[in-house]
Amino acid sequence: MEGTSLQPHLETLLWSAATVLFIVVGSYLLGRLASWVGGRLGLSASERKKVFWGFLFAGPWILGFLIFVLGPSVASLYYSFTDYKLGETPVWSGVENYRELLLGEGAHGRRFSQAMYNSFYYAIVGVPLQVGTALLMAVLLNQQLRGIKVFRLIFYLPVILAGGPAVLLAWRYMFAANGGFVNVTLQNLAQNFFLFDWLYRFFIFAVEGFNGFYAGISRGDPIGPLSYTLPALIGALALLSVLRGEWTPSRRGRLMTIAEVVGVTVVVILIGRGLIADPMDPTLLYAGGLLALVGALISASQDRVRSARGWQIGGLVTFAIALVAILIAGSPEHQALYIPAILISAAPLALSLVGQWTRPKFVLGGALAAVLCVIIVARLVPGQLDSGQITTFARPLVLASTIEQPDNLDYLEDTYPAAAPSPLWVYGAVVIVLAGLAIANNRYPRAQRYVIYAAFAVFALLAVGTLVDGVRYFQAFENISAATGEANFHFSLFRDTTRAFPDQNRVPLWLTSELWTKPSLILITMWSSGAGMLIFLAALKGVPQVFYESAEVDGATRWQKFYKITLPMISPALFYNIVIGVIAALQTFEAIYIISTPQTQDNMASAAFFLFTRTFRQLFIGQGAAASWILAVIIVLLTMLQFRYSRWVHYEA
Amino acid sequence: MKRSMVFVLVALLLSVSLPVFAQGETLEIYITGLTEDTMNWFRETAFPAFQETHPDVQLDILTGGWGDFDATVAGWITTGDGPEIVYLGSEYAATFGNLLADLDPYLSDWEELDQFLPAAIDTVTWDGHLRGLPLLMSPRPIFYRTDLAANPDAIPPLTFADALAFTAENSLVEDNAMVQMGFMDIGAGLFDDQEFIGYLWSAGGELYNEDGSSAFDSEATAEALQYMYDRRRTMMVDETTAGLPPIEGVPIASGSVVSGIFPMWNMPSTSDALWDDIAIGPYPAGENGSPIVQIFIDWLAVPAYVEDPTLAVDFLKFITSTENASALVSVAGFTPVRQDAWEELRESNPVWDRLLDAAVEYGRSFSDIRASAELRPLIREQVNLFLSDQQSLEDTQQALKEEYDAILEDNGYLN
């Protein structure tokens, strides 16, 4: 506002001219650079000219990308390692932001954890429902009916409307617990149809029970013996699938896949924890090195070159992490501990670099792996499996409780979880058993069968025992709470909602209760799943009729035709919708912004919403940037995982 | 080819630059959450009046709501490019602090400064320096429907115990759904973070200890929390009770709300006959406290990126003048923050007279809320856990205290 009125005009004019000039000159230089690179690559003069003009015209976009996408991305990566509040100078803080967010430390870390759980909820529960709805609508609209185009328009309309604030506000009214359209309709149906009434109340019971349990997990309530149930169940079910019948290559592949997924998950958790630990625990690096080494050996033994290379890269990553750890380690003692980890994690790469995979190499690798096992156990056992902690695994096997008879909440909330070993041990056992069976590959069938039986029995007993003990654990909370009259944080919503079957006058508190906010959001996204429907519809139109005709000749039922022909034929569309759906679910924002209230915001907030709040409301740019990078990495990893296990997708008829 | 490229380039430059010659010197003002009538008053009455003394200045209003307020203002401050004047709420002096221009050199000698309520001047002061001027105040008392209340003689309840009895007596639940609410908070829910701070004050507590640390571990905090919990249980037996149906219009006129905390813009017009049946009272008090009425100050600030705030300050002085303060009363329902504008207001309408009486007798400015953007979600999270039977009182106080101390430390308020 300073000076004469002409000055800002001139300034604007100069800036405009400079901007245009920059774009023109930048594009020209980009073209010259591309032409020069083309020359270095041996292109002819006419080809270089084409390259020049191509890059000249693409220049404005490339410059825009560099300035408005790549530049800010690099800047945000830098800020994510700083303590930077808007208006203050960024101060380098290393991995502090990541540590706080990933470990859920303090109010913001806890809120980020909650937001991640909410995002996963939208992905795990919401995406299958949304994709299922889209598929159902597509199948319906694929019928030859009069006026089908009108139906298509009606079904697609919500896609255009769904994100609009007005429609989302209308949902707020429709979801009003008292007098809202949805509840009034449900109540009227329940009052008039006896069966519907029971289904409706069961629906309330199931949704509230599930969401109550999920709420407990998402805010970090200890789940006691139940934490062992899931890994034990994975092991038991995997072995159950090969328990009967002949050992076949597909069964071997199945076990390897499960072992790989579980193993990679464990490694990611270990490395993630190691990366943000201060100082980093060398045990995690040893474990990472061991896994990379064993993975490379297994893959090499089966001539799976790509897989072996993947494990080598894993070893290389561990190597790099150890190197960074040495550089930032505060004391020489820590530096010394990281050196063996560096050497071991480089082993898979080193072994493959020198000549072919020979027997001596396998022996050497095996010996190294054995040494690592000894080191890891030696490091872990004193801290993890002493003071009676082994009995936590042993007692559920004989269906005995691991819980003492407590008379106060402190034992359950603090003492018991602190004394229990990490469930990662069970996951590790699952990986070892499954991978061992797959590698042995029926060389000693009888021994293999005994191992399968024995391991199945162990995992099954552990699953049942810990499940029963988990119920006792919850009951103990309930009893103490009732006896003392003291409210307690632990899974209180779950215990409240499962205490009794809903009365007749109960209604879902859609947008006001923690138990219903996420299902409400999912219902809205299901309503607007027309985009996915359109893709399914296009895929359905592409399925050759001749397949159905052949199936009819063979006497196939409608369901068989759908399951055996339609689904495999539209699997690329299904895969696309799942991938896109998961990415969109993790980035959910607008709907939360509009339909949440201050009281329900935490229960609905996604990771994207958290980073918006942290960055633009609380102005902590550094931590907001860290949250955005964590979200980006998770999205990339999940997408890679989906592509890695997309063998069910058939791209050709 | 070359000639045509030069032609395109020149045309491009002209198209970008010509429009700016049409403009004069511009003063942009960001206003938050005002009605269209108020905007029109700014455009059609206030701006032309200002231009009489500043003929070369063009004034523009940028509008927005509180929902996207933080993101919008943060965006301007990040880029250093935004309006010359921004409209802020009570607690924002602490939020933006040094990102707002120090206006002492322009305002400290201004003789009219004494006309503003001292509490309002405190609100717009950060680090000992004026960051703007108060535009309006919004006293937020509790309003009571005397015609709906079971016992009108009990209005207004002045202690937590009396308020609990009043809420219980006037709440009605049928078929697990609310039919009548004895009390509704400002968020139309069952508690609000600003309201919690209000009860903490009326229980005799403070947000901060003398050393700057959080005082959430105080007896007053416990008393305020317990009062809010007990009040909730008088209206809903457990957490499965459905709230009132959506209310169209102002809640106090719905017939299903007997009392509540509302800003004046969410109350009937002051000329409405319903005011004959509306009583005004303060927040009830705890055992060692005294009743209060929270006063929110909306103010206009100049961001630090404005290199020369002279013109912006001229506009601030103009818009906060006695004349304009009185005009904004009739246009926007603003309660003026200048005491020399009160006399006319008191005479014009008995509602304002009663409201100002309550403000004068019980008023406490909602200011000096440190790191408010982070405190807000913390209170919502922790208090909600307590009110919904998921966390004990002790654990709630401990979590509030520890986590707010950490926030204060992060934001440089506490070492």
PDB file of C-alpha atoms in Angstrom, chain A residues 1-6 8-10 12-13 16-18 20-21 24 53 56-57 83-88 100 106-108 110-111 114 172-173 176-180 187 208 219 413 486-490 492-493 496 505-507 509 512-514 593 598-599 601-603 612-621, chain B residues 1 9 12-13 16-18 20-27 66-71 74-75 77-78 84 94-96 99 175-179 185 187 189 191-193 239-248 306-308 311 373-374 377-378 380-382 384-385 388-392 394-395 403 407 410-411:
ATOM      1  CA  MET A   1       0.000   0.000   0.000  1.00  0.00           C
ATOM      2  CA  GLU A   2       3.087   2.108  -0.024  1.00  0.00           C
ATOM      3  CA  GLY A   3       3.957   4.973  -2.404  1.00  0.00           C
ATOM      4  CA  THR A   4       2.098   6.195  -5.436  1.00  0.00           C
ATOM      5  CA  SER A   5      -0.710   4.318  -7.116  1.00  0.00           C
ATOM      6  CA  LEU A   6       1.401   3.697 -10.248  1.00  0.00           C
ATOM      7  CA  PRO A   8       1.928  -1.465  -7.842  1.00  0.00           C
ATOM      8  CA  HIS A   9       0.821  -1.376 -11.498  1.00  0.00           C
ATOM      9  CA  LEU A  10       4.379  -1.297 -12.690  1.00  0.00           C
ATOM     10  CA  THR A  12       2.482  -6.225 -11.522  1.00  0.00           C
ATOM     11  CA  LEU A  13       3.446  -5.499 -15.098  1.00  0.00           C
ATOM     12  CA  SER A  16       3.873 -10.557 -15.481  1.00  0.00           C
ATOM     13  CA  ALA A  17       6.555  -9.875 -18.059  1.00  0.00           C
ATOM     14  CA  ALA A  18       9.172 -11.671 -15.999  1.00  0.00           C
ATOM     15  CA  VAL A  20       6.219 -14.991 -19.295  1.00  0.00           C
ATOM     16  CA  LEU A  21       9.883 -14.451 -20.054  1.00  0.00           C
ATOM     17  CA  VAL A  24       9.716 -18.867 -22.595  1.00  0.00           C
ATOM     18  CA  TRP A  53      10.565 -28.798 -30.301  1.00  0.00           C
ATOM     19  CA  LEU A  56      10.050 -26.681 -25.949  1.00  0.00           C
ATOM     20  CA  PHE A  57       6.289 -27.122 -26.124  1.00  0.00           C
ATOM     21  CA  ASP A  83      10.641 -28.348  14.114  1.00  0.00           C
ATOM     22  CA  TYR A  84       8.859 -25.706  12.086  1.00  0.00           C
ATOM     23  CA  LYS A  85       5.912 -23.647  13.206  1.00  0.00           C
ATOM     24  CA  LEU A  86       4.588 -21.034  10.825  1.00  0.00           C
ATOM     25  CA  GLY A  87       6.227 -17.700  11.422  1.00  0.00           C
ATOM     26  CA  GLU A  88       9.266 -19.239  13.090  1.00  0.00           C
ATOM     27  CA  GLU A 100       6.269 -38.801  17.733  1.00  0.00           C
ATOM     28  CA  GLY A 106       1.814 -37.187  23.247  1.00  0.00           C
ATOM     29  CA  ALA A 107      -1.524 -35.719  22.219  1.00  0.00           C
ATOM     30  CA  HIS A 108      -0.601 -35.274  18.559  1.00  0.00           C
ATOM     31  CA  ARG A 110      -2.088 -40.259  19.715  1.00  0.00           C
ATOM     32  CA  ARG A 111      -4.383 -38.286  17.459  1.00  0.00           C
ATOM     33  CA  GLN A 114      -6.326 -42.589  15.819  1.00  0.00           C
ATOM     34  CA  ARG A 172     -26.709 -34.630   8.348  1.00  0.00           C
ATOM     35  CA  TYR A 173     -30.428 -34.092   8.502  1.00  0.00           C
ATOM     36  CA  ALA A 176     -30.380 -37.162  12.700  1.00  0.00           C
ATOM     37  CA  ALA A 177     -30.842 -39.706  15.481  1.00  0.00           C
ATOM     38  CA  ASN A 178     -34.164 -38.253  16.580  1.00  0.00           C
ATOM     39  CA  GLY A 179     -36.564 -37.586  13.707  1.00  0.00           C
ATOM     40  CA  GLY A 180     -34.066 -38.132  10.874  1.00  0.00           C
ATOM     41  CA  GLN A 187     -38.160 -47.602  13.215  1.00  0.00           C
ATOM     42  CA  GLU A 208     -21.808 -51.062  18.044  1.00  0.00           C
ATOM     43  CA  ARG A 219      -6.793 -45.556  21.009  1.00  0.00           C
ATOM     44  CA  GLU A 413      -3.778 -51.893  32.572  1.00  0.00           C
ATOM     45  CA  GLU A 486     -14.817 -46.497  38.671  1.00  0.00           C
ATOM     46  CA  ALA A 487     -15.010 -45.543  35.007  1.00  0.00           C
ATOM     47  CA  ASN A 488     -12.070 -46.883  33.098  1.00  0.00           C
ATOM     48  CA  PHE A 489     -10.724 -46.238  29.687  1.00  0.00           C
ATOM     49  CA  HIS A 490     -10.169 -49.836  28.697  1.00  0.00           C
ATOM     50  CA  SER A 492     -15.314 -49.176  27.805  1.00  0.00           C
ATOM     51  CA  LEU A 493     -17.378 -48.635  24.665  1.00  0.00           C
ATOM     52  CA  ASP A 496     -20.971 -51.092  27.324  1.00  0.00           C
ATOM     53  CA  ASN A 505     -36.494 -48.098  21.419  1.00  0.00           C
ATOM     54  CA  ARG A 506     -32.809 -48.021  20.524  1.00  0.00           C
ATOM     55  CA  VAL A 507     -31.778 -46.138  17.396  1.00  0.00           C
ATOM     56  CA  LEU A 509     -26.879 -42.361  16.819  1.00  0.00           C
ATOM     57  CA  THR A 512     -23.304 -38.109  17.313  1.00  0.00           C
ATOM     58  CA  SER A 513     -21.864 -41.337  18.666  1.00  0.00           C
ATOM     59  CA  GLU A 514     -18.313 -42.573  18.298  1.00  0.00           C
ATOM     60  CA  TYR A 593     -14.838 -31.775   7.140  1.00  0.00           C
ATOM     61  CA  PRO A 598     -16.290 -30.809  17.066  1.00  0.00           C
ATOM     62  CA  GLN A 599     -17.217 -33.671  19.398  1.00  0.00           C
ATOM     63  CA  GLN A 601     -14.056 -35.002  14.711  1.00  0.00           C
ATOM     64  CA  ASP A 602     -11.390 -37.169  16.344  1.00  0.00           C
ATOM     65  CA  ASN A 603     -13.437 -40.293  15.760  1.00  0.00           C
ATOM     66  CA  PHE A 612      -4.654 -30.533   7.418  1.00  0.00           C
ATOM     67  CA  THR A 613      -5.441 -29.733  11.047  1.00  0.00           C
ATOM     68  CA  ARG A 614      -1.851 -29.936  12.192  1.00  0.00           C
ATOM     69  CA  THR A 615      -0.602 -27.822   9.297  1.00  0.00           C
ATOM     70  CA  PHE A 616      -3.283 -25.243   8.643  1.00  0.00           C
ATOM     71  CA  ARG A 617      -5.104 -24.961  11.953  1.00  0.00           C
ATOM     72  CA  GLN A 618      -2.285 -25.451  14.403  1.00  0.00           C
ATOM     73  CA  LEU A 619       0.381 -24.177  11.983  1.00  0.00           C
ATOM     74  CA  PHE A 620       2.945 -26.917  12.754  1.00  0.00           C
ATOM     75  CA  ILE A 621       4.289 -27.269   9.219  1.00  0.00           C
TER      76      ILE A 621
ATOM     77  CA  MET B   1       6.970 -17.281 -37.541  1.00  0.00           C
ATOM     78  CA  LEU B   9       3.967 -12.590 -26.502  1.00  0.00           C
ATOM     79  CA  LEU B  12      -0.184 -12.110 -23.584  1.00  0.00           C
ATOM     80  CA  LEU B  13       1.629  -9.380 -21.662  1.00  0.00           C
ATOM     81  CA  VAL B  16      -2.199  -9.787 -18.059  1.00  0.00           C
ATOM     82  CA  SER B  17      -1.195  -6.224 -17.328  1.00  0.00           C
ATOM     83  CA  LEU B  18      -3.933  -4.015 -18.732  1.00  0.00           C
ATOM     84  CA  VAL B  20      -4.365  -3.517 -13.340  1.00  0.00           C
ATOM     85  CA  PHE B  21      -4.364   0.001 -14.796  1.00  0.00           C
ATOM     86  CA  ALA B  22      -8.055   0.138 -14.134  1.00  0.00           C
ATOM     87  CA  GLN B  23      -7.501  -0.287 -10.401  1.00  0.00           C
ATOM     88  CA  GLY B  24      -6.712   2.348  -7.790  1.00  0.00           C
ATOM     89  CA  GLU B  25      -4.945   1.734  -4.475  1.00  0.00           C
ATOM     90  CA  THR B  26      -6.692  -1.200  -2.854  1.00  0.00           C
ATOM     91  CA  LEU B  27      -7.385  -2.030   0.753  1.00  0.00           C
ATOM     92  CA  TRP B  66     -14.915 -19.797  10.782  1.00  0.00           C
ATOM     93  CA  GLY B  67     -14.771 -23.323   9.314  1.00  0.00           C
ATOM     94  CA  ASP B  68     -12.014 -22.480   6.838  1.00  0.00           C
ATOM     95  CA  PHE B  69     -10.675 -19.514   8.766  1.00  0.00           C
ATOM     96  CA  ASP B  70      -7.414 -21.054  10.040  1.00  0.00           C
ATOM     97  CA  ALA B  71      -6.453 -22.511   6.692  1.00  0.00           C
ATOM     98  CA  ALA B  74      -2.425 -19.454   7.468  1.00  0.00           C
ATOM     99  CA  GLY B  75      -2.234 -19.517   3.667  1.00  0.00           C
ATOM    100  CA  ILE B  77       0.706 -15.673   6.203  1.00  0.00           C
ATOM    101  CA  THR B  78       2.691 -18.460   4.506  1.00  0.00           C
ATOM    102  CA  GLU B  84      -4.360  -5.763   4.693  1.00  0.00           C
ATOM    103  CA  ALA B  94      -2.066 -15.733  21.080  1.00  0.00           C
ATOM    104  CA  THR B  95      -2.365 -17.925  17.982  1.00  0.00           C
ATOM    105  CA  PHE B  96      -0.850 -15.514  15.490  1.00  0.00           C
ATOM    106  CA  LEU B  99       2.617 -12.671  12.711  1.00  0.00           C
ATOM    107  CA  ASP B 175     -38.670 -43.632  24.327  1.00  0.00           C
ATOM    108  CA  ASN B 176     -34.962 -43.076  24.779  1.00  0.00           C
ATOM    109  CA  ALA B 177     -35.104 -39.780  22.853  1.00  0.00           C
ATOM    110  CA  MET B 178     -35.023 -36.232  24.174  1.00  0.00           C
ATOM    111  CA  VAL B 179     -38.254 -34.297  23.994  1.00  0.00           C
ATOM    112  CA  ASP B 185     -24.818 -25.656  25.011  1.00  0.00           C
ATOM    113  CA  GLY B 187     -22.648 -26.281  19.986  1.00  0.00           C
ATOM    114  CA  GLY B 189     -24.540 -30.727  21.795  1.00  0.00           C
ATOM    115  CA  PHE B 191     -20.673 -29.734  26.028  1.00  0.00           C
ATOM    116  CA  ASP B 192     -18.339 -27.265  24.434  1.00  0.00           C
ATOM    117  CA  ASP B 193     -14.674 -26.488  25.034  1.00  0.00           C
ATOM    118  CA  GLU B 239     -25.039 -42.638  26.053  1.00  0.00           C
ATOM    119  CA  THR B 240     -27.706 -44.314  23.932  1.00  0.00           C
ATOM    120  CA  THR B 241     -30.255 -41.523  24.299  1.00  0.00           C
ATOM    121  CA  ALA B 242     -30.984 -39.684  21.054  1.00  0.00           C
ATOM    122  CA  GLY B 243     -30.780 -35.886  21.119  1.00  0.00           C
ATOM    123  CA  LEU B 244     -33.471 -33.454  20.102  1.00  0.00           C
ATOM    124  CA  PRO B 245     -34.690 -33.518  16.501  1.00  0.00           C
ATOM    125  CA  PRO B 246     -32.924 -31.006  14.222  1.00  0.00           C
ATOM    126  CA  ILE B 247     -34.065 -27.487  15.081  1.00  0.00           C
ATOM    127  CA  GLU B 248     -34.835 -25.013  12.339  1.00  0.00           C
ATOM    128  CA  VAL B 306       1.764  -5.413   5.437  1.00  0.00           C
ATOM    129  CA  GLU B 307       4.816  -3.227   5.025  1.00  0.00           C
ATOM    130  CA  ASP B 308       3.154   0.080   5.893  1.00  0.00           C
ATOM    131  CA  LEU B 311      -3.814   3.171   5.621  1.00  0.00           C
ATOM    132  CA  ALA B 373      -5.895 -24.377  18.241  1.00  0.00           C
ATOM    133  CA  GLU B 374      -4.308 -27.278  20.105  1.00  0.00           C
ATOM    134  CA  PRO B 377      -9.199 -30.635  20.425  1.00  0.00           C
ATOM    135  CA  LEU B 378      -7.505 -31.711  23.649  1.00  0.00           C
ATOM    136  CA  ARG B 380     -12.952 -32.050  23.388  1.00  0.00           C
ATOM    137  CA  GLU B 381     -11.200 -35.398  23.433  1.00  0.00           C
ATOM    138  CA  GLN B 382     -10.533 -35.690  27.139  1.00  0.00           C
ATOM    139  CA  ASN B 384     -15.776 -36.206  26.098  1.00  0.00           C
ATOM    140  CA  LEU B 385     -14.131 -39.376  27.441  1.00  0.00           C
ATOM    141  CA  SER B 388     -19.306 -40.474  28.310  1.00  0.00           C
ATOM    142  CA  ASP B 389     -18.139 -42.727  31.180  1.00  0.00           C
ATOM    143  CA  GLN B 390     -14.975 -43.836  29.463  1.00  0.00           C
ATOM    144  CA  GLN B 391     -12.451 -42.231  31.770  1.00  0.00           C
ATOM    145  CA  SER B 392     -12.280 -41.355  35.422  1.00  0.00           C
ATOM    146  CA  GLU B 394      -8.602 -38.195  37.942  1.00  0.00           C
ATOM    147  CA  ASP B 395      -7.331 -39.648  34.664  1.00  0.00           C
ATOM    148  CA  GLU B 403      -0.739 -32.848  27.566  1.00  0.00           C
ATOM    149  CA  ILE B 407       1.628 -28.195  24.169  1.00  0.00           C
ATOM    150  CA  ASP B 410       6.052 -26.916  22.255  1.00  0.00           C
ATOM    151  CA  ASN B 411       4.674 -23.461  21.612  1.00  0.00           C
TER     152      ASN B 411
END
